[in-house]
Short mmCIF file of C-alpha atoms and ligand atoms in Angstrom, two decimals:
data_model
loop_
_atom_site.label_atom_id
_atom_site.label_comp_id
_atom_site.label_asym_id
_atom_site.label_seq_id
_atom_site.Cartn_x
_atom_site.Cartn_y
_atom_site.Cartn_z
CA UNK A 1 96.09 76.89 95.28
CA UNK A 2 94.54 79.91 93.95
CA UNK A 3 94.63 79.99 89.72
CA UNK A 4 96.20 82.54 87.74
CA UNK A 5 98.49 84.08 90.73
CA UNK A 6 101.51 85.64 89.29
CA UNK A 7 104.50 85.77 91.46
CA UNK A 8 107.73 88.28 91.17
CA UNK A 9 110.82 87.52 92.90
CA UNK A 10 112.40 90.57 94.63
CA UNK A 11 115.90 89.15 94.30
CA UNK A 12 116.25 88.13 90.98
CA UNK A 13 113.01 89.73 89.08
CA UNK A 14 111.65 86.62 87.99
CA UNK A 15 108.05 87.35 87.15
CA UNK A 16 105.94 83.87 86.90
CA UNK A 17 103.67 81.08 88.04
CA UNK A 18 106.03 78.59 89.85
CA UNK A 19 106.54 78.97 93.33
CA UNK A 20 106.60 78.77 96.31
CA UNK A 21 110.04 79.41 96.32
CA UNK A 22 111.77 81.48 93.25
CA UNK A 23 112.64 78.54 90.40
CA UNK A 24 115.85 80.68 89.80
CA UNK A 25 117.44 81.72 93.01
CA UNK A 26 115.23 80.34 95.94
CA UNK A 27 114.23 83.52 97.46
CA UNK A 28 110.82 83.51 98.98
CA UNK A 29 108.49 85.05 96.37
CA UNK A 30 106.07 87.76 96.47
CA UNK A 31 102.33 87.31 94.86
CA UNK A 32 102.14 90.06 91.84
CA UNK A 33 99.94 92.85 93.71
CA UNK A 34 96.92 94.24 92.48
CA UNK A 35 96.05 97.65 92.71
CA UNK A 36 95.45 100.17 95.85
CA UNK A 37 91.82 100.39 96.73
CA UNK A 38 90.08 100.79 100.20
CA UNK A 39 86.98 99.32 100.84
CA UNK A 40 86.39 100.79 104.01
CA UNK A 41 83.00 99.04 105.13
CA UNK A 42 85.21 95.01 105.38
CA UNK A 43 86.69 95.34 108.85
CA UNK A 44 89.75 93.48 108.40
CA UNK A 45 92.39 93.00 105.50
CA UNK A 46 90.00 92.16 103.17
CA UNK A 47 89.64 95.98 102.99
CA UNK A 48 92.91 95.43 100.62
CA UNK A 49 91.56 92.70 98.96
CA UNK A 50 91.93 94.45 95.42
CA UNK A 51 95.92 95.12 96.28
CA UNK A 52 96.19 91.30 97.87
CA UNK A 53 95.50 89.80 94.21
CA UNK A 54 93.45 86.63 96.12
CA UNK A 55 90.18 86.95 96.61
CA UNK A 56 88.64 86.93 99.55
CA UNK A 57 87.82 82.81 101.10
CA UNK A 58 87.98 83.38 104.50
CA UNK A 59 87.80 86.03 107.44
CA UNK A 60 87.91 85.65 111.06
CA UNK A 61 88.33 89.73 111.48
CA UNK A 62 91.96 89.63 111.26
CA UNK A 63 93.85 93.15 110.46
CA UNK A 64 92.98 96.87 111.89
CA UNK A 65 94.98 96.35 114.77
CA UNK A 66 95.19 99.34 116.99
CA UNK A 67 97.90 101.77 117.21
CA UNK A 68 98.86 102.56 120.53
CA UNK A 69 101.37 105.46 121.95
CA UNK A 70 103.71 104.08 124.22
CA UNK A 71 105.91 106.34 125.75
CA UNK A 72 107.40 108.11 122.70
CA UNK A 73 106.76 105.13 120.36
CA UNK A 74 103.38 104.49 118.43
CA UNK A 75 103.06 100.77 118.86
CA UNK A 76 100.69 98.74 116.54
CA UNK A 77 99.73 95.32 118.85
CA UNK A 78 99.34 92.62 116.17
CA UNK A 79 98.57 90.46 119.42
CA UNK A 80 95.07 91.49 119.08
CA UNK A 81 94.55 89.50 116.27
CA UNK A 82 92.37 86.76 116.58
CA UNK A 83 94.72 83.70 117.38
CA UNK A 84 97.17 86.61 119.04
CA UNK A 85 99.45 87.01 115.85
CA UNK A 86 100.02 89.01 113.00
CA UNK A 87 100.37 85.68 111.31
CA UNK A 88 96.63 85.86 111.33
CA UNK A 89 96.70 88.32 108.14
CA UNK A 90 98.61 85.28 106.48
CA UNK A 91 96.87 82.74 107.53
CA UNK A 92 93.90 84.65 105.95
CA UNK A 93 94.79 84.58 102.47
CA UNK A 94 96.92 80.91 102.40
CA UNK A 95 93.36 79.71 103.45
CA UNK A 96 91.56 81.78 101.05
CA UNK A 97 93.54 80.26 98.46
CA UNK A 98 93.46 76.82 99.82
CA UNK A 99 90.95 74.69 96.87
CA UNK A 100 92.59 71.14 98.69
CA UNK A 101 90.56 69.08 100.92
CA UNK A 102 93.92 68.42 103.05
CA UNK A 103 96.59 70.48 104.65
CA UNK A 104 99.63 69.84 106.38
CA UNK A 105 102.01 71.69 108.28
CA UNK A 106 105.53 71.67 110.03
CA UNK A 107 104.62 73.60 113.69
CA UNK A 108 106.24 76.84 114.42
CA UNK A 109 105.28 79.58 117.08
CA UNK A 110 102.12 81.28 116.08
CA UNK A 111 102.25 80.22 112.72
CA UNK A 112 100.92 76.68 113.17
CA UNK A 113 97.98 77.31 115.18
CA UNK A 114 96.96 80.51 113.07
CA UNK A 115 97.09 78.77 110.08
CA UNK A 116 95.04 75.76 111.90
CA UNK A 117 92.28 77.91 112.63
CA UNK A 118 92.17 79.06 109.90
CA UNK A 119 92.28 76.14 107.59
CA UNK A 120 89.68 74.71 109.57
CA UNK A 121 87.14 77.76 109.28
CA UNK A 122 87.97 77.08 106.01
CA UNK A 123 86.92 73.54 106.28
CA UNK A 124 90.19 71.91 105.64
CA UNK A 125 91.42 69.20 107.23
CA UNK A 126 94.96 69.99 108.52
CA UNK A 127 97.67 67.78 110.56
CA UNK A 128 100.05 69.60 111.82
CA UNK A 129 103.74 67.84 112.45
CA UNK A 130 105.15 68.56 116.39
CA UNK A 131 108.55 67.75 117.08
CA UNK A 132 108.20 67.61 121.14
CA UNK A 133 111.60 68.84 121.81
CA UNK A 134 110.51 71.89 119.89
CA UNK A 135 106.96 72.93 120.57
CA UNK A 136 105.05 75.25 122.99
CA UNK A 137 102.63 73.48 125.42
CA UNK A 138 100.12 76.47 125.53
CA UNK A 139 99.93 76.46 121.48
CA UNK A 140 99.63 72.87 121.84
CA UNK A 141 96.62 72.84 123.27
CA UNK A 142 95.14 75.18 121.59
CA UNK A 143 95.61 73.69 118.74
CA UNK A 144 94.18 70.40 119.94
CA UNK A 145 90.85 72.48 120.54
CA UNK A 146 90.21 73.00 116.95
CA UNK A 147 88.17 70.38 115.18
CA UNK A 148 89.43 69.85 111.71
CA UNK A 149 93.19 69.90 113.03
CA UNK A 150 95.53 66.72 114.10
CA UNK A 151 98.56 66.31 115.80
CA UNK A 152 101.18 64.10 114.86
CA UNK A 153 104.48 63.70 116.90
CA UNK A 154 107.49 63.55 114.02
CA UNK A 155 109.16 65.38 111.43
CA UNK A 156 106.31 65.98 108.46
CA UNK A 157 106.18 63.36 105.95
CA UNK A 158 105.53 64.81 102.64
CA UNK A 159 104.66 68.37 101.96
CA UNK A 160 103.95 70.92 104.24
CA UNK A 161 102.73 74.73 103.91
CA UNK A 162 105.71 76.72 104.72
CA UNK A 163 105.85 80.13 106.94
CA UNK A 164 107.32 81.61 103.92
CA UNK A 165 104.77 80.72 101.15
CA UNK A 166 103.88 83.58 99.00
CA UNK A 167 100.34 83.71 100.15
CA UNK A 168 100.90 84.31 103.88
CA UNK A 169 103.79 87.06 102.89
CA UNK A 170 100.91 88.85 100.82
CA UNK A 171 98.76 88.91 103.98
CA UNK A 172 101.36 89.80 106.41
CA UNK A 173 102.48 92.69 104.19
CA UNK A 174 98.69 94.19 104.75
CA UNK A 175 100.64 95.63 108.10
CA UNK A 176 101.83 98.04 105.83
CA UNK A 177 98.90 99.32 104.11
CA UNK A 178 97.17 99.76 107.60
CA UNK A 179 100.48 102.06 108.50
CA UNK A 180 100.24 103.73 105.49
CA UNK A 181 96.13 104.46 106.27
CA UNK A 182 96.74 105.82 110.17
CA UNK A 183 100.06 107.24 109.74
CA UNK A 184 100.88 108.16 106.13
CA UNK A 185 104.14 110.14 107.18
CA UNK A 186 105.60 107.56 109.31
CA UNK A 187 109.53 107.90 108.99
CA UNK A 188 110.87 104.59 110.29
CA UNK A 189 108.50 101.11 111.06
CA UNK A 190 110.50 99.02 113.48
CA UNK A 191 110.16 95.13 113.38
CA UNK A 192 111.65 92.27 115.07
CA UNK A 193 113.48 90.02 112.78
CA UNK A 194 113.84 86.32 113.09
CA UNK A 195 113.94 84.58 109.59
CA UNK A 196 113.09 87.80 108.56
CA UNK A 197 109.78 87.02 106.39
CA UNK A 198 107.81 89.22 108.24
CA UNK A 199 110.44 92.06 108.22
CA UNK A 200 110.59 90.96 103.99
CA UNK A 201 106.38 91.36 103.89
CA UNK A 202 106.64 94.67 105.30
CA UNK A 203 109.08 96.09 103.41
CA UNK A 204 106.90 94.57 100.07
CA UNK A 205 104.16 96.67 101.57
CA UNK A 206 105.78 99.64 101.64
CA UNK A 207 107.66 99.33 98.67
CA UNK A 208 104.27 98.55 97.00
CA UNK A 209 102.82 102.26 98.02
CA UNK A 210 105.78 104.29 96.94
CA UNK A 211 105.62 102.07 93.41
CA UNK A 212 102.02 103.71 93.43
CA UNK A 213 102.86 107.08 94.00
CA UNK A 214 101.12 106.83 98.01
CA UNK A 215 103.11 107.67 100.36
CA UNK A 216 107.56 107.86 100.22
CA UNK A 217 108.81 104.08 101.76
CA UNK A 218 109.92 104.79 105.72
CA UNK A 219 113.10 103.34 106.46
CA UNK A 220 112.75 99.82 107.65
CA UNK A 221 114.48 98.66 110.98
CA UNK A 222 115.10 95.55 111.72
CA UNK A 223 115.66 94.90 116.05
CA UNK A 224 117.29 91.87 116.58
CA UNK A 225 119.16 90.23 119.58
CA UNK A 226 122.52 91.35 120.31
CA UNK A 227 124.91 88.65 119.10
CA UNK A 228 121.61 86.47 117.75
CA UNK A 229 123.06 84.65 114.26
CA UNK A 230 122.53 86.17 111.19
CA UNK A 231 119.59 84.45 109.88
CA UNK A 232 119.70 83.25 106.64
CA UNK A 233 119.10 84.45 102.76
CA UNK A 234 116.54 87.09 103.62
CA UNK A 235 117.67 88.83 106.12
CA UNK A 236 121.07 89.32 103.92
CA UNK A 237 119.16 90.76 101.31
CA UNK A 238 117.05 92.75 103.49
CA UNK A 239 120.24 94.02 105.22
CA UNK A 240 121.23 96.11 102.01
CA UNK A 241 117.66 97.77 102.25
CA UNK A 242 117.19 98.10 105.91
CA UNK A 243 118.75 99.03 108.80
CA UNK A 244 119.24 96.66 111.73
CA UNK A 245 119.19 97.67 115.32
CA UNK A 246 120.66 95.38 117.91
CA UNK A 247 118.59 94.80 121.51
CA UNK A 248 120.03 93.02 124.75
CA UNK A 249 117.84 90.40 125.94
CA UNK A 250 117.96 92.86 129.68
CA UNK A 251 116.34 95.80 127.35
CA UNK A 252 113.92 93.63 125.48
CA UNK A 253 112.63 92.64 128.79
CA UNK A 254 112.70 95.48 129.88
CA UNK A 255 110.25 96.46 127.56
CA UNK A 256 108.07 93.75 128.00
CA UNK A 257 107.37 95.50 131.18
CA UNK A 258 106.82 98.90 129.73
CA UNK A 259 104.13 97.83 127.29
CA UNK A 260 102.31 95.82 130.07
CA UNK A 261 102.43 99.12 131.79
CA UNK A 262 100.66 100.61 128.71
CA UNK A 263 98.35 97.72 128.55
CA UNK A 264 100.02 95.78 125.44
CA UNK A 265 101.25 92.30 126.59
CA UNK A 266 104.02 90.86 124.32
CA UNK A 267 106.58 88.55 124.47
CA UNK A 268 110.67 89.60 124.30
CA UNK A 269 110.87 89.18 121.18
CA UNK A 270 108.12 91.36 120.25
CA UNK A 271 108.67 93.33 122.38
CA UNK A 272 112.11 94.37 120.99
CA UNK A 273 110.79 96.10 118.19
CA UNK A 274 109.57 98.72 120.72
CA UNK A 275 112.69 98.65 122.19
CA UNK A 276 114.59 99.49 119.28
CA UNK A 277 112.17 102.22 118.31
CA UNK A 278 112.54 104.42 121.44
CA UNK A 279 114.02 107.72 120.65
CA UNK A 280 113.68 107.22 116.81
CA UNK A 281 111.03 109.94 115.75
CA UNK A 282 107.92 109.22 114.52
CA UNK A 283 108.87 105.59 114.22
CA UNK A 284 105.93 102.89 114.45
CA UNK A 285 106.78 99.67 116.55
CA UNK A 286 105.29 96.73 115.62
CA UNK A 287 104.49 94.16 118.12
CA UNK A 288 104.23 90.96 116.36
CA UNK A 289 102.49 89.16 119.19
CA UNK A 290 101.09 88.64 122.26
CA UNK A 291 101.98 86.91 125.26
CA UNK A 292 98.86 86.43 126.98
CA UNK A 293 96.55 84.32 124.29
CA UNK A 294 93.43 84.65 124.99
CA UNK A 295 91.22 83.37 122.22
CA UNK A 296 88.00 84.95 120.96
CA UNK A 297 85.62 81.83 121.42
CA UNK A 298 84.08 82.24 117.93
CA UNK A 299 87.48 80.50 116.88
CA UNK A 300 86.00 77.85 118.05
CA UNK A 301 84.89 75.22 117.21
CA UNK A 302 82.81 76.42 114.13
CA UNK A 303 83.63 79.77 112.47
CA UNK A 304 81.95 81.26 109.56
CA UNK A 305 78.30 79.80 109.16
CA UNK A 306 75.59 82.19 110.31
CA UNK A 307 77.69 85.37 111.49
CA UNK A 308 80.06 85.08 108.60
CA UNK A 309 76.92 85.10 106.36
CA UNK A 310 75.43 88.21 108.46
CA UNK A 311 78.42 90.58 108.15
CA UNK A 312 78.33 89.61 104.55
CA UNK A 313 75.10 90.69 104.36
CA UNK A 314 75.79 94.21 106.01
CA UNK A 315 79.13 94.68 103.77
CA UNK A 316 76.97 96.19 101.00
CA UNK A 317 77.14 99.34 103.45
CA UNK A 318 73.24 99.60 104.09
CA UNK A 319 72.43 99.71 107.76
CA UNK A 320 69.88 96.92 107.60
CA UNK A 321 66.89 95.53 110.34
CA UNK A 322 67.34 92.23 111.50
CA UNK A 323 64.44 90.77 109.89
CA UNK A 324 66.10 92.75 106.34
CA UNK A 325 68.65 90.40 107.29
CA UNK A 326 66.91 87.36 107.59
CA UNK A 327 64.95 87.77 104.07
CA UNK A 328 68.72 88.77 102.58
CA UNK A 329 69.93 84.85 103.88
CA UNK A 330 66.82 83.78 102.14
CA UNK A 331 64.99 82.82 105.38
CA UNK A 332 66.95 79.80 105.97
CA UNK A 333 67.71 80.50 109.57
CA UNK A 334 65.32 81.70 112.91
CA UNK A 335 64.66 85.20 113.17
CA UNK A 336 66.12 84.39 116.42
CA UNK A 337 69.59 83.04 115.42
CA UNK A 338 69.62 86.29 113.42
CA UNK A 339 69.17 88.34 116.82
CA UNK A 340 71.81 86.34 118.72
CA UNK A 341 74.44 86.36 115.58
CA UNK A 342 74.20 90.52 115.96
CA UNK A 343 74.40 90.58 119.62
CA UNK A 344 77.65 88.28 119.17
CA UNK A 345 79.17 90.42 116.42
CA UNK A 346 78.47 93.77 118.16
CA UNK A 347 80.41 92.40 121.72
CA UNK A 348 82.98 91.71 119.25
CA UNK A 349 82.90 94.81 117.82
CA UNK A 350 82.37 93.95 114.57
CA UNK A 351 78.68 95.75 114.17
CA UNK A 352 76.56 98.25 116.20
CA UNK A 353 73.22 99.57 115.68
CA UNK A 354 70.88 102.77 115.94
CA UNK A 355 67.43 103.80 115.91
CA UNK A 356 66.22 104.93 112.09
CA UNK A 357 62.49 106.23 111.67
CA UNK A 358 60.59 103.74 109.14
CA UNK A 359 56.72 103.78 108.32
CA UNK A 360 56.21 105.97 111.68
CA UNK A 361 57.55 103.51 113.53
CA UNK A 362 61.20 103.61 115.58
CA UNK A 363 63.51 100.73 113.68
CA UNK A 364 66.46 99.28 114.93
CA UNK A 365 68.95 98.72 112.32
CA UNK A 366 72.48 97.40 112.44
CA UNK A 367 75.78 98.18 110.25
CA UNK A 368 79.17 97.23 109.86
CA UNK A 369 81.39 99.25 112.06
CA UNK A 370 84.54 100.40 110.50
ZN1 LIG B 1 114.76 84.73 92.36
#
């Protein structure tokens, strides 16, 4: 794991270097944040990188999700990130901070084949432990398309990265800062709450950009299922800080429907968050996840290599030609993989192009959109 990461626990204030749990009391721990600074021209979370405190390893364009009014609710659709989850923005930084040649990991809804893909754009090898009583076909075989990941039937043996490591929580809490950018007078951010880490990255977030003088914490509202358990440690402490909103499964459902109708496709639990938020004004919804997964292809089965190397030759902010490009990568590709890298990252959105006037002559040159 990453060197010289300090942690802070939000339950106890211990401030140091063990983790991934707090040594004291056992409450998931936060990574010690950096400071607030946008780099607008990175298209994903790695806009934050500065605040994250890991340095950027690895990006498959996770983050800058839209915001979406739905009905009376502004919905942001974390299902548009690129394995469908917010776990994505995790998944980001654990692999970014992943020096190990090996991985392994216990499999849980979204988080398991996030953190797959992106371990293995990361070049990691990474088994990941199914118990088949407990597993979700679809994610299965998604997860059996990716080429540096295996599947073993069992409980793990040895360690495993866990949902809550500090890493993934300082990625997830990005949701925040990307609030805070599009709506920096939000008065309530709605999200569903299970174990409640994501619900516990969010509120870090937020608590983060009041500590810096940004923007006055919105409440935080956790929707949960009427009569659903209470869920462990976190979502006791959280309980003091947040308010909690219960959903019947009929209404979560029920909103599943009305987000199809406005083009966002989540599952109930999701979808509850939006269901909680109705009528609460100027309250953001965030939907943690999609229910239709439909994979950009780049995922697979080779990520990074030449496109990764072209947007990070166009993050210096220049709009650049394509053969600029290939003399930046030193030559050490075709002119022509150059050409169909750009027309792969502008269908994805990632770049576009215009016309600039060089030497008399009409140039096309590409950027990074924003
Ligand atoms: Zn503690």
């Amino acid at each position: 794991m990453a060197q010289g990461v300090g942690f802070i626990c939000l339950r106890c204030g211990y401030r140091g270097r063990e983790g991934p749990r707090c040594p004291r009391c056992g409450f998931p721990l936060i990574v010690e944040p950096g400071r607030f600074k946008v780099i607008k021209t990175r298209p994903n979370i790695w806009r934050y990188e500065p605040a994250i405190g890991v340095p950027q390893g690895v990006t498959l364009g996770e983050g800058l999700t839209p915001l979406k009014r739905v009905g009376d609710v502004l919905v942001k659709d974390e299902g548009r990130n690129p394995t469908g989850s917010y776990a994505d923005r995790g998944s980001a930084v654990v692999a970014s901070a992943y020096s190990e040649g090996e991985a392994a990991v216990a499999f849980e809804p979204d988080f398991a084949l996030s953190l797959g893909a992106y371990l293995s754009a990361k070049r990691v090898r990474t088994k990941v432990y199914v118990d088949p009583e407990y597993v979700d076909y679809a994610e299965l075989l998604e997860l059996l398309r990716l080429r540096l990941v295996s599947v073993e039937f069992g409980p793990p043996r040895g360690a495993t990265l866990q949902y809550g490591d500090p890493y993934f929580l300082a990625g997830v809490k990005t949701i925040a800062y990307e609030i805070y950018e599009r709506v920096p007078r939000a008065d309530a951010v709605v999200v569903p709450v299970g174990k409640g880490l994501l619900a516990l990255a969010v509120y870090e977030g937020f608590r983060e950009l009041e500590e810096w003088g940004l923007m006055p914490a919105p409440k935080i509202i956790l929707a949960k299922h009427r009569g659903a358990p209470a869920a462990g440690d976190v979502v006791e402490w959280l309980s003091g800080r947040a308010a909690v909103e219960e959903v019947e499964a009929e209404e979560a459902v029920r909103a599943v429907a009305e987000l199809a109708g406005g083009g966002i496709y989540a599952k109930p639990l999701s979808a509850m968050a939006y269901a909680a938020a109705r009528g609460i004004p100027n309250a953001v919804a965030v939907i943690t996840g999609t229910g239709l997964r439909k994979i950009k292809p780049r995922i697979y089965p080779s990520v990074g290599g030449l496109r990764q190397e072209v947007l990070e030759a166009l993050r210096g902010g220049r709009a650049m030609a394509a053969a600029q490009i290939w003399e930046a990568l030193g030559r050490r590709y075709s002119l022509r993989g150059i050409y169909k890298a750009l027309a792969a990252l502008e269908a994805s959105g990632a770049v576009s192009h215009k016309y600039v006037m060089a030497g008399g002559r009409r140039v096309k040159v590409f950027f990074l959109k924003e």
